[in-house]
Coordinates of C-alpha atoms and ligand atoms in Angstrom, one line a residue:
Chain A
M1293 CA 0.4 0.1 -0.2
E1294 CA 1.3 3.5 -1.1
L1295 CA 1.5 6.3 1.8
I1296 CA 3.7 9.1 0.5
R1297 CA 4.6 10.1 -3.0
L1298 CA 6.4 12.6 -4.6
E1299 CA 5.5 14.3 -7.9
G1300 CA 8.4 16.1 -9.3
V1301 CA 9.3 17.8 -6.3
S1302 CA 11.8 20.3 -6.3
K1303 CA 13.2 22.8 -3.9
T1304 CA 15.0 25.9 -4.1
Y1305 CA 16.0 28.2 -0.7
A1306 CA 14.9 31.5 -1.2
D1307 CA 18.8 32.8 -0.9
E1308 CA 20.2 29.8 -3.2
A1309 CA 21.2 30.2 -6.9
G1310 CA 20.0 26.7 -7.2
P1311 CA 17.9 24.0 -6.0
V1312 CA 18.8 21.8 -3.9
L1313 CA 16.3 19.9 -4.7
K1314 CA 15.7 18.4 -8.0
N1315 CA 12.5 17.0 -10.2
T1316 CA 12.5 14.1 -7.5
D1317 CA 9.8 11.2 -7.9
L1318 CA 10.1 8.7 -4.7
V1319 CA 7.5 6.0 -3.5
V1320 CA 6.9 5.2 0.0
E1321 CA 5.1 1.8 0.3
G1322 CA 3.4 0.8 3.7
G1323 CA 6.1 -0.8 5.8
G1324 CA 8.9 0.1 3.5
Y1325 CA 12.3 0.7 5.5
L1326 CA 14.6 3.3 2.9
S1327 CA 17.9 4.8 3.4
V1328 CA 19.2 8.1 2.0
E1329 CA 22.7 8.6 1.7
G1330 CA 24.7 11.4 0.5
V1331 CA 27.4 14.2 0.9
S1332 CA 27.4 16.7 2.6
G1333 CA 25.1 20.0 1.9
S1334 CA 23.5 17.7 -0.4
G1335 CA 19.9 18.4 0.1
K1336 CA 18.9 15.0 2.3
S1337 CA 17.6 16.8 5.1
T1338 CA 15.7 19.2 2.9
L1339 CA 14.3 16.4 1.3
L1340 CA 12.7 15.1 4.8
Y1341 CA 11.4 18.3 4.9
I1342 CA 9.7 18.2 3.0
L1343 CA 8.5 14.7 3.4
G1344 CA 7.5 15.8 6.5
G1345 CA 5.0 18.6 5.1
L1346 CA 7.0 20.9 7.5
L1347 CA 9.1 22.6 4.2
T1348 CA 6.4 23.2 1.3
P1349 CA 8.1 22.2 -2.3
T1350 CA 9.3 25.0 -4.6
T1351 CA 7.3 22.9 -7.1
G1352 CA 5.6 19.7 -7.2
R1353 CA 3.0 17.9 -5.3
V1354 CA 3.9 15.6 -2.3
L1355 CA 0.5 12.7 -1.9
Y1356 CA -0.4 10.8 1.4
K1357 CA -2.6 8.2 0.1
G1358 CA -3.5 10.4 -3.0
K1359 CA -4.0 13.9 -1.6
D1360 CA -1.7 16.4 -1.8
V1361 CA -0.5 17.4 1.5
Y1362 CA 0.3 21.2 1.1
S1363 CA -2.7 22.2 0.1
L1364 CA -4.5 21.0 2.9
K1365 CA -5.6 23.8 5.9
D1366 CA -3.1 24.9 8.3
R1367 CA -5.4 22.8 10.9
E1368 CA -5.7 19.9 8.9
L1369 CA -2.2 20.3 7.7
S1370 CA -1.0 19.9 11.4
L1371 CA -3.3 17.5 12.2
W1372 CA -1.6 15.1 9.3
R1373 CA 1.8 15.4 10.7
G1374 CA 0.8 14.8 14.7
R1375 CA -1.2 12.1 13.8
H1376 CA 0.9 10.4 10.7
V1377 CA 4.7 12.3 10.9
G1378 CA 7.7 11.6 13.4
Y1379 CA 10.9 13.7 13.0
L1380 CA 14.2 12.5 14.5
F1381 CA 15.7 15.8 13.5
Q1382 CA 18.9 16.3 12.7
D1383 CA 19.7 19.1 15.5
I1384 CA 18.2 18.5 18.7
Q1385 CA 14.5 19.9 19.1
M1386 CA 12.6 19.9 22.2
A1387 CA 10.4 22.1 24.3
Q1388 CA 13.0 23.2 26.4
A1389 CA 11.4 24.3 29.4
L1390 CA 9.6 21.0 29.5
T1391 CA 11.1 17.9 31.5
V1392 CA 11.8 15.1 29.6
R1393 CA 8.2 13.0 30.7
E1394 CA 6.3 16.5 30.4
N1395 CA 7.8 16.7 26.4
M1396 CA 6.6 13.4 25.7
V1397 CA 3.4 13.8 27.4
L1398 CA 2.6 17.3 24.8
A1399 CA 4.0 15.2 22.3
R1400 CA 1.5 12.1 22.9
R1401 CA -1.2 15.1 23.4
F1402 CA -0.8 15.4 19.5
G1403 CA -0.2 11.9 18.4
N1404 CA -2.0 8.7 16.8
D1405 CA -1.7 7.0 20.3
K1406 CA -3.2 8.8 23.2
G1407 CA -2.3 5.9 25.2
A1408 CA 0.9 5.2 24.2
D1409 CA 3.2 3.9 27.5
I1410 CA 5.4 6.9 28.2
E1411 CA 7.0 4.9 31.0
G1412 CA 7.8 1.7 28.7
L1413 CA 9.9 3.9 25.6
I1414 CA 11.6 6.0 28.8
Q1415 CA 12.8 2.1 30.0
S1416 CA 13.7 1.5 26.8
L1417 CA 15.5 5.1 25.6
G1418 CA 17.4 4.1 29.8
L1419 CA 15.9 7.4 30.8
E1420 CA 14.9 7.1 34.3
E1421 CA 17.6 9.2 35.3
V1422 CA 17.0 12.4 33.7
A1423 CA 12.9 11.7 32.7
D1424 CA 12.6 14.9 35.0
K1425 CA 15.0 17.0 33.5
L1426 CA 15.3 20.0 31.2
P1427 CA 16.6 18.9 27.7
G1428 CA 18.8 21.6 28.5
H1429 CA 20.6 19.4 31.3
L1430 CA 20.9 16.2 29.4
S1431 CA 24.2 14.9 27.2
G1432 CA 24.1 15.2 24.0
G1433 CA 23.3 11.3 24.0
Q1434 CA 20.8 11.7 26.1
K1435 CA 19.6 14.8 24.2
R1436 CA 19.5 12.2 21.1
R1437 CA 17.7 9.7 22.6
A1438 CA 14.6 11.9 24.3
M1439 CA 13.6 13.2 21.3
T1440 CA 13.5 9.7 19.8
G1441 CA 11.0 8.8 22.8
C1442 CA 9.1 12.3 21.7
V1443 CA 8.4 11.2 18.1
L1444 CA 8.1 7.2 19.5
V1445 CA 5.5 8.2 21.6
R1446 CA 2.9 9.5 18.8
R1447 CA 2.8 5.7 17.1
P1448 CA 3.5 7.7 13.2
Q1449 CA 3.2 6.2 10.7
I1450 CA 5.9 8.1 8.6
M1451 CA 8.8 8.0 10.2
L1452 CA 12.0 10.6 9.1
A1453 CA 15.1 9.6 11.2
D1454 CA 17.7 12.3 10.1
E1455 CA 20.9 11.0 11.3
P1456 CA 19.0 9.3 14.2
T1457 CA 22.1 7.7 15.8
N1458 CA 24.9 11.2 16.2
D1459 CA 26.0 11.9 19.3
L1460 CA 25.2 7.9 20.7
D1461 CA 28.0 5.5 21.8
R1462 CA 28.1 1.9 19.7
E1463 CA 25.2 0.1 21.7
W1464 CA 23.2 2.6 22.0
A1465 CA 23.4 3.3 18.5
C1466 CA 21.8 -0.3 17.5
R1467 CA 19.4 0.3 20.5
V1468 CA 17.9 3.0 19.3
M1469 CA 18.0 1.5 15.8
D1470 CA 16.6 -1.1 17.1
L1471 CA 13.9 0.3 18.5
L1472 CA 13.2 2.3 15.1
Q1473 CA 13.3 -1.0 13.1
E1474 CA 10.8 -2.6 15.6
Q1475 CA 8.0 0.2 14.7
I1476 CA 8.3 -0.7 10.7
H1477 CA 4.9 -2.5 10.3
P1478 CA 2.5 -2.3 6.9
E1479 CA 0.9 0.0 7.9
R1480 CA 4.1 2.2 9.1
S1481 CA 7.8 2.7 7.3
L1482 CA 10.9 4.5 8.4
I1483 CA 12.8 6.7 5.6
L1484 CA 16.5 7.1 7.4
V1485 CA 19.0 9.8 6.9
T1486 CA 23.0 8.0 7.9
H1487 CA 26.2 8.6 6.8
D1488 CA 26.9 5.1 8.1
P1489 CA 27.5 3.0 5.6
R1490 CA 26.2 0.3 7.7
W1491 CA 22.6 1.6 8.8
A1492 CA 21.6 2.5 5.4
A1493 CA 22.9 -1.0 4.3
S1494 CA 19.9 -2.4 6.6
A1495 CA 17.2 -0.5 4.7
S1496 CA 15.2 -2.6 2.1
V1497 CA 15.3 0.1 -0.7
K1498 CA 18.1 2.2 -0.6
Y1499 CA 18.9 5.8 -2.0
S1500 CA 21.2 7.9 -2.1
I1501 CA 21.3 12.4 -2.7
S1502 CA 23.9 13.8 -5.3
D1503 CA 24.2 17.4 -6.4
G1504 CA 20.4 17.7 -5.8
V1505 CA 19.4 14.5 -7.7
L1506 CA 17.9 11.7 -5.4
I1507 CA 19.7 7.9 -7.4
H1508 CA 17.9 4.5 -6.6
K1509 CA 20.4 2.3 -5.6
E1510 CA 20.8 -1.3 -6.7
Chain B
M597 CA -6.8 20.8 24.9
W598 CA -7.0 23.8 27.0
S599 CA -4.8 22.5 30.2
T600 CA -1.6 21.2 28.1
F601 CA -1.5 24.8 26.8
L602 CA -2.3 26.1 30.7
M603 CA 0.8 23.8 31.7
F604 CA 2.8 24.3 28.4
A605 CA 2.6 28.4 29.5
W606 CA 3.1 27.9 33.5
K607 CA 6.2 25.9 32.5
N608 CA 7.0 28.3 30.3
M609 CA 6.7 31.5 32.5
T610 CA 8.4 29.9 35.1
R611 CA 11.3 28.1 34.1
R612 CA 12.0 31.2 31.7
I613 CA 12.7 33.4 34.6
K614 CA 15.7 35.3 32.6
T615 CA 13.1 36.4 29.9
T616 CA 9.7 36.5 31.4
G617 CA 10.9 38.4 34.5
P618 CA 12.0 41.3 32.6
L619 CA 8.6 41.5 30.6
F620 CA 6.9 41.2 33.5
L621 CA 9.4 43.6 35.2
C622 CA 8.5 46.2 32.1
V623 CA 5.3 45.8 33.0
L624 CA 5.4 46.2 36.4
V625 CA 6.9 49.3 36.1
S626 CA 5.5 51.3 33.0
V627 CA 1.4 50.2 34.6
F628 CA 2.2 51.0 38.5
A629 CA 3.8 54.6 36.7
I630 CA 0.8 55.9 35.1
V631 CA -1.9 54.1 37.5
L632 CA -0.2 56.5 40.1
V633 CA 0.4 59.3 38.7
W634 CA -2.7 59.6 37.0
S635 CA -5.2 58.8 39.5
S636 CA -3.1 61.0 42.4
Y637 CA -4.0 63.5 39.5
D638 CA -7.5 62.3 39.5
M639 CA -8.5 62.2 43.4
A640 CA -7.0 66.1 44.0
K641 CA -8.0 68.0 40.9
G642 CA -11.9 66.3 41.6
G643 CA -11.1 67.4 45.4
V644 CA -10.7 71.1 44.0
E645 CA -13.4 70.9 41.4
L646 CA -15.6 69.9 43.9
S647 CA -15.5 72.3 46.6
R648 CA -15.3 74.6 43.6
T649 CA -18.7 73.8 42.1
R650 CA -20.7 73.0 45.3
M651 CA -19.9 76.7 47.4
S652 CA -21.5 79.1 45.7
A653 CA -19.6 81.5 48.8
D654 CA -17.9 83.6 47.1
V655 CA -16.0 85.4 50.2
M656 CA -14.6 83.9 53.0
V657 CA -14.5 85.9 56.7
Y658 CA -13.1 85.0 59.6
P659 CA -11.3 86.1 62.9
Y660 CA -7.2 87.8 62.2
E661 CA -6.5 85.3 65.6
T662 CA -6.9 82.2 63.3
E663 CA -3.4 80.5 62.8
L664 CA -4.6 79.1 59.8
D665 CA -3.2 80.0 55.7
D666 CA -6.4 80.6 53.8
A667 CA -6.5 77.4 51.6
S668 CA -6.2 75.6 54.8
M669 CA -8.9 77.3 56.8
L670 CA -10.7 76.5 53.2
Y671 CA -10.3 72.7 53.0
S672 CA -9.1 71.2 56.4
G673 CA -9.3 73.7 58.8
I674 CA -8.7 72.2 61.9
A675 CA -11.6 73.2 64.7
Q676 CA -9.9 76.4 66.0
S677 CA -11.5 78.0 69.3
V678 CA -11.5 81.3 67.3
Y679 CA -14.5 83.0 67.1
M680 CA -15.9 86.4 66.3
D681 CA -18.7 89.0 67.2
A682 CA -21.6 87.9 64.9
D683 CA -22.5 91.5 64.7
I684 CA -20.2 91.2 62.4
I685 CA -22.9 90.1 60.0
G686 CA -24.9 92.8 59.8
R687 CA -22.1 95.3 59.2
L688 CA -21.1 92.7 56.2
S689 CA -23.7 92.7 54.9
N690 CA -24.2 95.5 52.1
G691 CA -25.5 96.7 48.5
Y692 CA -22.4 94.2 47.6
A693 CA -23.7 91.2 49.0
E694 CA -26.8 88.4 48.6
R695 CA -26.6 87.3 51.4
V696 CA -24.5 86.5 54.5
V697 CA -24.6 83.5 56.6
S698 CA -22.7 82.4 60.0
Q699 CA -21.5 79.5 60.8
F700 CA -20.4 78.0 64.5
Y701 CA -17.7 75.3 65.4
L702 CA -17.0 73.8 67.8
Q703 CA -15.0 70.8 69.4
T704 CA -16.5 68.3 71.8
L705 CA -13.3 67.4 73.5
P706 CA -12.4 64.7 75.8
T707 CA -13.1 66.3 78.4
A708 CA -16.8 67.6 77.6
G709 CA -16.4 63.3 76.9
C710 CA -21.0 63.5 78.0
C711 CA -21.1 61.7 75.2
T712 CA -21.3 58.2 73.1
V713 CA -19.3 60.0 70.2
M714 CA -16.1 59.5 72.0
E715 CA -13.7 60.7 70.2
E716 CA -12.5 64.2 69.6
M717 CA -15.1 65.4 67.0
R718 CA -15.8 69.0 65.6
L719 CA -19.4 69.8 65.2
V720 CA -20.2 72.3 62.9
G721 CA -23.5 74.8 63.5
V722 CA -24.5 75.9 60.5
D723 CA -28.0 78.6 59.6
W724 CA -29.7 75.0 57.1
E725 CA -31.9 77.3 55.8
E726 CA -28.9 80.0 54.4
D727 CA -26.4 77.5 54.2
L728 CA -24.0 77.7 51.0
T729 CA -21.3 74.8 51.9
V730 CA -22.6 72.2 53.5
R731 CA -25.8 72.0 51.7
S732 CA -24.9 71.1 48.5
Y733 CA -23.0 68.2 49.1
L734 CA -26.2 66.0 50.8
K735 CA -26.6 62.6 50.1
G736 CA -29.8 61.6 48.8
A737 CA -33.0 64.0 48.9
D738 CA -32.5 67.4 50.0
I739 CA -33.6 68.4 54.0
D740 CA -35.7 71.4 53.8
T741 CA -35.6 72.0 57.9
L742 CA -33.1 70.7 59.9
D743 CA -35.4 70.7 63.3
M744 CA -33.2 71.2 67.3
Q745 CA -32.4 67.6 67.4
E746 CA -31.0 66.6 64.4
V747 CA -27.7 66.4 62.9
I748 CA -26.2 65.6 60.0
L749 CA -22.9 63.4 59.7
G750 CA -19.8 64.1 57.8
G751 CA -18.7 60.9 55.5
N752 CA -16.1 59.8 57.8
I753 CA -18.6 59.8 60.4
D754 CA -19.1 56.3 61.6
I755 CA -21.6 56.4 65.0
E756 CA -24.9 54.5 65.7
T757 CA -27.7 56.6 64.1
E758 CA -29.7 55.4 67.0
N759 CA -29.3 56.2 70.9
T760 CA -26.9 58.9 69.6
M761 CA -25.5 61.6 72.2
I762 CA -24.0 64.8 71.4
L763 CA -22.9 66.5 74.4
N764 CA -25.2 65.3 76.5
M765 CA -28.2 65.8 74.0
P766 CA -30.3 62.8 72.3
V767 CA -29.6 63.4 68.5
R768 CA -31.4 61.9 65.8
V769 CA -29.4 61.5 62.5
A770 CA -31.5 63.6 59.7
G771 CA -29.1 63.0 56.8
V772 CA -25.0 61.9 55.7
L773 CA -22.5 63.8 53.2
E774 CA -20.6 62.6 50.5
T775 CA -17.3 62.6 51.4
T776 CA -15.6 65.7 50.1
G777 CA -11.5 65.8 51.7
T778 CA -12.2 69.4 53.4
Y779 CA -12.7 69.2 57.3
L780 CA -16.6 68.4 56.4
D781 CA -16.2 64.4 56.7
D782 CA -14.6 64.4 59.8
S783 CA -17.3 66.5 61.3
I784 CA -21.2 67.1 62.8
V785 CA -23.5 68.6 61.3
L786 CA -26.0 70.8 63.3
S787 CA -27.6 74.3 63.8
M788 CA -26.5 77.2 64.8
E789 CA -29.0 77.8 67.5
Q790 CA -29.0 74.3 68.9
L791 CA -24.9 73.9 68.8
R792 CA -24.8 77.6 70.4
Q793 CA -26.8 76.3 72.6
L794 CA -25.2 73.1 73.9
A795 CA -21.6 74.7 73.4
K796 CA -23.4 77.2 76.5
V797 CA -24.7 74.3 79.3
N798 CA -21.5 71.8 77.9
F799 CA -18.2 74.7 78.2
P800 CA -17.0 77.1 81.0
A801 CA -17.6 81.0 79.5
S802 CA -14.1 81.1 79.7
Y803 CA -13.7 79.0 77.0
F804 CA -15.5 81.9 74.9
G805 CA -13.5 84.6 76.6
G806 CA -16.4 85.6 79.1
R807 CA -18.5 86.4 75.6
A808 CA -21.5 84.8 75.3
P809 CA -22.1 81.5 72.3
M810 CA -25.8 83.3 70.8
D811 CA -23.8 85.9 70.2
L812 CA -20.6 84.9 68.4
V813 CA -19.8 83.3 64.8
T814 CA -16.9 81.2 63.7
C815 CA -17.3 82.7 60.1
A816 CA -18.5 84.0 57.9
L817 CA -19.2 83.1 54.7
V818 CA -20.2 85.9 51.5
E819 CA -22.4 85.4 48.1
L820 CA -22.1 88.5 45.8
K821 CA -24.8 90.2 44.0
E822 CA -24.1 89.1 40.2
G823 CA -22.0 91.0 37.9
V824 CA -20.0 91.8 41.5
D825 CA -16.4 92.4 41.4
P826 CA -15.2 90.5 45.2
Q827 CA -12.3 92.9 45.3
E828 CA -14.8 96.0 45.3
Y829 CA -17.2 94.0 47.7
I830 CA -13.6 93.4 49.9
R831 CA -12.5 97.2 49.9
S832 CA -16.0 98.1 50.5
V833 CA -15.6 96.4 54.7
E834 CA -12.6 97.5 54.7
D835 CA -13.4 98.4 58.4
V836 CA -14.2 95.0 60.0
Q837 CA -11.6 93.4 61.1
A838 CA -11.5 90.0 60.0
R839 CA -9.6 88.7 57.1
K840 CA -11.6 88.1 53.9
V841 CA -10.8 85.8 51.7
L842 CA -11.1 85.7 48.0
I843 CA -11.9 81.5 47.6
S844 CA -12.3 81.8 43.9
S845 CA -8.6 82.9 43.9
T846 CA -8.0 80.5 46.7
A847 CA -9.3 77.6 44.6
D848 CA -7.0 78.9 42.3
T849 CA -3.9 79.3 43.9
V850 CA -4.4 75.4 45.1
Q851 CA -5.2 74.3 42.2
D852 CA -2.2 75.8 39.9
E853 CA 0.1 74.7 42.8
I854 CA -1.3 71.0 42.3
M855 CA -1.0 72.0 38.3
V856 CA 2.2 72.5 38.9
L857 CA 3.3 69.9 41.3
F858 CA 1.4 67.4 38.7
R859 CA 3.4 68.6 35.6
L860 CA 6.2 67.1 37.0
L861 CA 5.0 64.2 38.1
A862 CA 3.7 63.5 34.5
G863 CA 6.8 64.3 32.8
T864 CA 8.8 62.0 35.0
A865 CA 5.6 59.5 34.4
A866 CA 5.5 59.9 30.9
V867 CA 9.4 59.1 31.0
I868 CA 9.7 56.2 32.8
L869 CA 6.8 54.7 29.9
L870 CA 8.4 55.8 27.3
L871 CA 11.9 53.8 28.7
C872 CA 9.7 50.8 30.1
V873 CA 7.1 50.5 26.6
A874 CA 10.5 50.5 24.9
A875 CA 12.2 48.2 27.0
L876 CA 8.8 46.0 26.7
F877 CA 9.0 46.1 23.1
S878 CA 12.3 44.6 22.9
Q879 CA 11.6 42.2 25.7
M880 CA 8.6 40.8 23.9
Q881 CA 11.1 40.8 20.6
A882 CA 13.8 39.0 22.2
L883 CA 11.5 36.1 24.2
I884 CA 9.6 35.6 20.9
H885 CA 12.8 35.1 18.7
S886 CA 14.3 32.8 21.2
R887 CA 11.3 30.8 20.9
Y888 CA 11.5 30.5 16.9
R889 CA 12.9 26.7 17.4
E890 CA 10.3 25.5 19.7
I891 CA 7.5 27.2 17.6
G892 CA 9.0 25.5 14.6
Y893 CA 8.8 22.6 16.5
L894 CA 5.6 22.6 18.5
R895 CA 4.6 22.5 15.2
S896 CA 6.0 19.4 13.7
I897 CA 4.7 17.7 16.5
G898 CA 1.5 18.5 14.9
V899 CA 0.6 21.8 16.8
C900 CA -1.7 24.6 14.5
R901 CA -0.5 27.9 13.9
R902 CA -4.1 29.0 15.9
D903 CA -2.9 26.8 18.9
V904 CA 0.1 28.3 18.8
Y905 CA -1.2 31.2 19.1
K906 CA -3.0 30.2 22.0
M907 CA -0.1 28.5 23.9
F908 CA 1.6 31.7 23.7
V909 CA -1.2 34.1 24.1
L910 CA -2.0 32.9 27.6
E911 CA 2.1 32.3 28.1
I912 CA 2.3 36.0 27.5
G913 CA -1.6 36.7 29.3
I914 CA -0.8 35.5 32.5
I915 CA 2.6 37.4 32.8
V916 CA 1.3 40.6 31.5
L917 CA -2.0 40.1 33.0
A918 CA -0.2 39.3 36.7
A919 CA 2.3 42.4 36.5
G920 CA -1.0 44.6 35.3
V921 CA -3.2 44.1 37.8
L922 CA -0.9 44.2 40.9
A923 CA 1.0 47.4 39.0
S924 CA -2.6 49.2 39.2
A925 CA -3.2 47.8 42.4
A926 CA 0.3 49.3 44.1
G927 CA -0.8 52.3 42.1
L928 CA -3.8 53.5 43.8
T929 CA -2.7 52.3 46.5
A930 CA 0.5 54.6 46.5
A931 CA -1.3 57.5 44.7
R932 CA -3.3 57.7 48.1
S933 CA 0.1 57.9 50.1
V934 CA 1.3 60.6 47.2
I935 CA -2.4 62.5 48.3
E936 CA -1.4 62.6 52.0
W937 CA 2.3 63.2 51.1
I938 CA 1.2 66.6 49.5
R939 CA -1.2 67.3 52.3
Q940 CA 1.8 67.7 54.5
Y941 CA 2.6 71.0 52.3
M942 CA -0.4 72.2 50.7
S943 CA -4.1 72.7 51.9
L944 CA -5.8 70.0 49.6
P945 CA -9.6 68.7 49.2
L946 CA -9.4 64.9 48.6
G947 CA -12.3 63.8 46.5
G948 CA -14.0 60.9 47.6
W949 CA -12.6 57.3 46.4
S950 CA -15.7 56.2 45.5
G951 CA -15.9 52.4 43.8
G952 CA -16.7 53.8 40.4
A953 CA -13.0 55.7 40.5
I954 CA -11.8 52.9 41.9
L955 CA -12.8 50.7 38.7
V956 CA -12.0 53.9 36.1
H957 CA -8.1 53.3 37.2
F958 CA -8.0 50.1 37.9
G959 CA -9.8 49.2 35.2
G960 CA -7.6 51.9 32.9
G961 CA -4.8 50.2 33.9
L962 CA -5.2 47.0 33.2
L963 CA -6.7 47.9 29.1
L964 CA -3.2 49.7 29.5
T965 CA -1.5 46.8 30.2
V966 CA -3.2 44.7 28.2
S967 CA -2.6 46.9 24.9
V968 CA 0.5 48.0 25.3
S969 CA 1.3 44.3 25.3
A970 CA -0.6 42.9 22.9
V971 CA 0.9 45.5 20.4
S972 CA 4.5 44.8 21.1
A973 CA 3.8 40.8 21.0
A974 CA 1.4 41.6 18.2
V975 CA 3.6 41.7 15.4
P976 CA 6.9 39.0 16.0
L977 CA 4.1 36.7 16.8
C978 CA 2.8 36.8 13.9
R979 CA 5.9 36.6 11.9
A980 CA 7.2 33.5 14.2
V981 CA 3.9 31.8 13.7
R982 CA 3.7 32.3 10.1
M983 CA 6.6 30.9 9.1
P984 CA 7.1 27.9 7.9
P985 CA 7.9 25.5 10.2
Q986 CA 11.4 24.6 8.9
E987 CA 12.4 28.2 9.0
A988 CA 11.6 29.1 12.4
M989 CA 13.7 25.7 13.7
T990 CA 17.0 26.4 11.4
R991 CA 16.2 30.5 12.5
G992 CA 15.2 30.1 16.3
E993 CA 18.7 30.1 19.0
L994 CA 18.0 27.9 21.2
Ligands
ATP1729 N1 16.3 27.4 5.1 C1 17.7 27.4 4.3 N2 17.9 28.5 3.5 C2 19.0 28.7 2.4 N3 19.9 27.1 2.2 C3 19.5 26.1 3.3 C4 18.2 26.2 3.7 N4 18.9 25.0 4.8 C5 19.6 24.6 4.0 N5 19.7 25.3 3.3 C6 20.6 24.4 1.9 O1 20.3 23.5 0.9 C7 21.3 22.5 0.6 C8 21.2 21.4 1.6 O2 20.8 20.9 2.7 P1 20.0 19.9 3.3 O3 20.6 20.4 5.3 O4 19.2 19.5 3.3 O5 21.5 19.4 3.0 P2 21.9 17.5 4.0 O6 22.2 16.8 3.3 O7 20.9 17.5 5.3 O8 23.5 17.3 4.7 P3 24.0 17.5 6.3 O9 24.6 16.4 5.7 O10 25.3 17.9 6.2 O11 23.0 17.3 7.1 C9 23.2 23.2 1.6 O12 23.6 24.4 0.9 C10 22.0 24.1 2.8 O13 23.4 25.2 2.4
MG1730 MG1 21.2 17.3 6.9

């Protein structure tokens, strides 16, 4: 079943000379596991932002189950993001005045599963000690895991993971990747942006971006 | 949903004291300054105007021996046992005068403590039918005549209306006066004849210098005929041995003095307000700018624009309203102290502090708070919320 599709999407930032993403087509099936590789600045994060309904493409359409996402009204688009898109940002993003647990409660409020088990997530991400701390008081790896918890708690259909193993030691990188891959399900898919060929290889469909052009590998 | 927003607003408010604190302070200081100057000015001006319009007398005449200046005699005159001969009234009534009425003041001394009214209190005897001052302050319907055992209470007098004795005489309360900010508030008014009789019975003759109270008055108030120049009248009664005071010019002098003082205060307040509003604008800008990333993040987890507005309006609203309420209340309270302070240096009738006036000044303070904050928050907030989430997230600083 097709979840999301890009049709002729390109993106040129206001202050950039040329397009960052060029005439891109992509189909993500339910249960799909995609990886995107590419050198720094090649447009990987831009691609994820567009897929996540967070950045309007300059041309082209983003279709979720056939509906043009960017033609939705703000309310519907927001609802869609909350229910269906889980974005693990490359930079840490969380509400800074809320503790880790409060951040998860806030995220769950807008997600797909209002009864999601926060305590279980805190445990499986090893956040018991820091759950009541503010994000600003966490180590880099703890922040990364806390942000992962805030995304998983919403049980999104489309997981957009932008370098999710950054800041993590080997062991935690494996545990977090396992958690992400466990989410894959006939209705849910994972799109992984990574520099690490090991994780890229674990995906069932592999892409690379070069000069704004998305290339299907193999 | 609102509880989520409220929780979010509250946590942000309390855990980001470094940005919310200065905002709170800016609102606090500016609203306080404005409410303080505004309400104390209104209080002072109201008092002068009230007594000016109500007082239909043009000239006040009182003994040279009275140790008070004109404004004090007019507004805050403390009772003094200094009297002049009642026959002065006849000499003051000449062709220029429409009518001349006299008043007789008497202090109930604690030593004459034979009355249920224990504190030292001023009794004012007036010729009710002819009265030019007291009657106009009467609350409610006018009273045609004031019977011998009837009294009118000043605005601050708080005694039982039944079974009250004054100088051994049972009295009936016939009416109450509005608060004027003058001596009247602490006075009990009764008919002059009755009061003189009470004085005779209850006070030793030496108190009146051996003269009979019936032949004495404390002051006389003269209403002039239409078009008569008060100065001319004063010249015409030159030979009367008493101090003559032009009421309107006294009121003018007081008002001028108040105006000078308040221009100074208003100038200071304007400078404070200007500085604070400028600070408020930059604080608001800083608060919202520092939250760009967060706004982008909120949008990414499914919060729509309108809900982001709600969250921020709640947060800013709580800070600003708390500061506004506090500042307005403090400003009003401080205004009273300012007036009291001013009254130490100059005679000032104090307008009654009615519930309506408090509400107006308090509400005005809040309105100022809300409008200034709304104006300062609107532009940066709109810009932040309208921004595409990706841009907000990459632009904002942590
Ligand atoms: N908001 C923006 N405004 C202007 N240019 C931008 C903006 N965001 C990204 N870019 C530019 O677009 C290009 C692609 O950026 P993008 O973040 O998509 O790269 P990336 O592949 O994710 O790189 P990295 O591996 O370093 O994260 C870069 O040249 C970057 O400078
Ligand atoms: Mg990137």
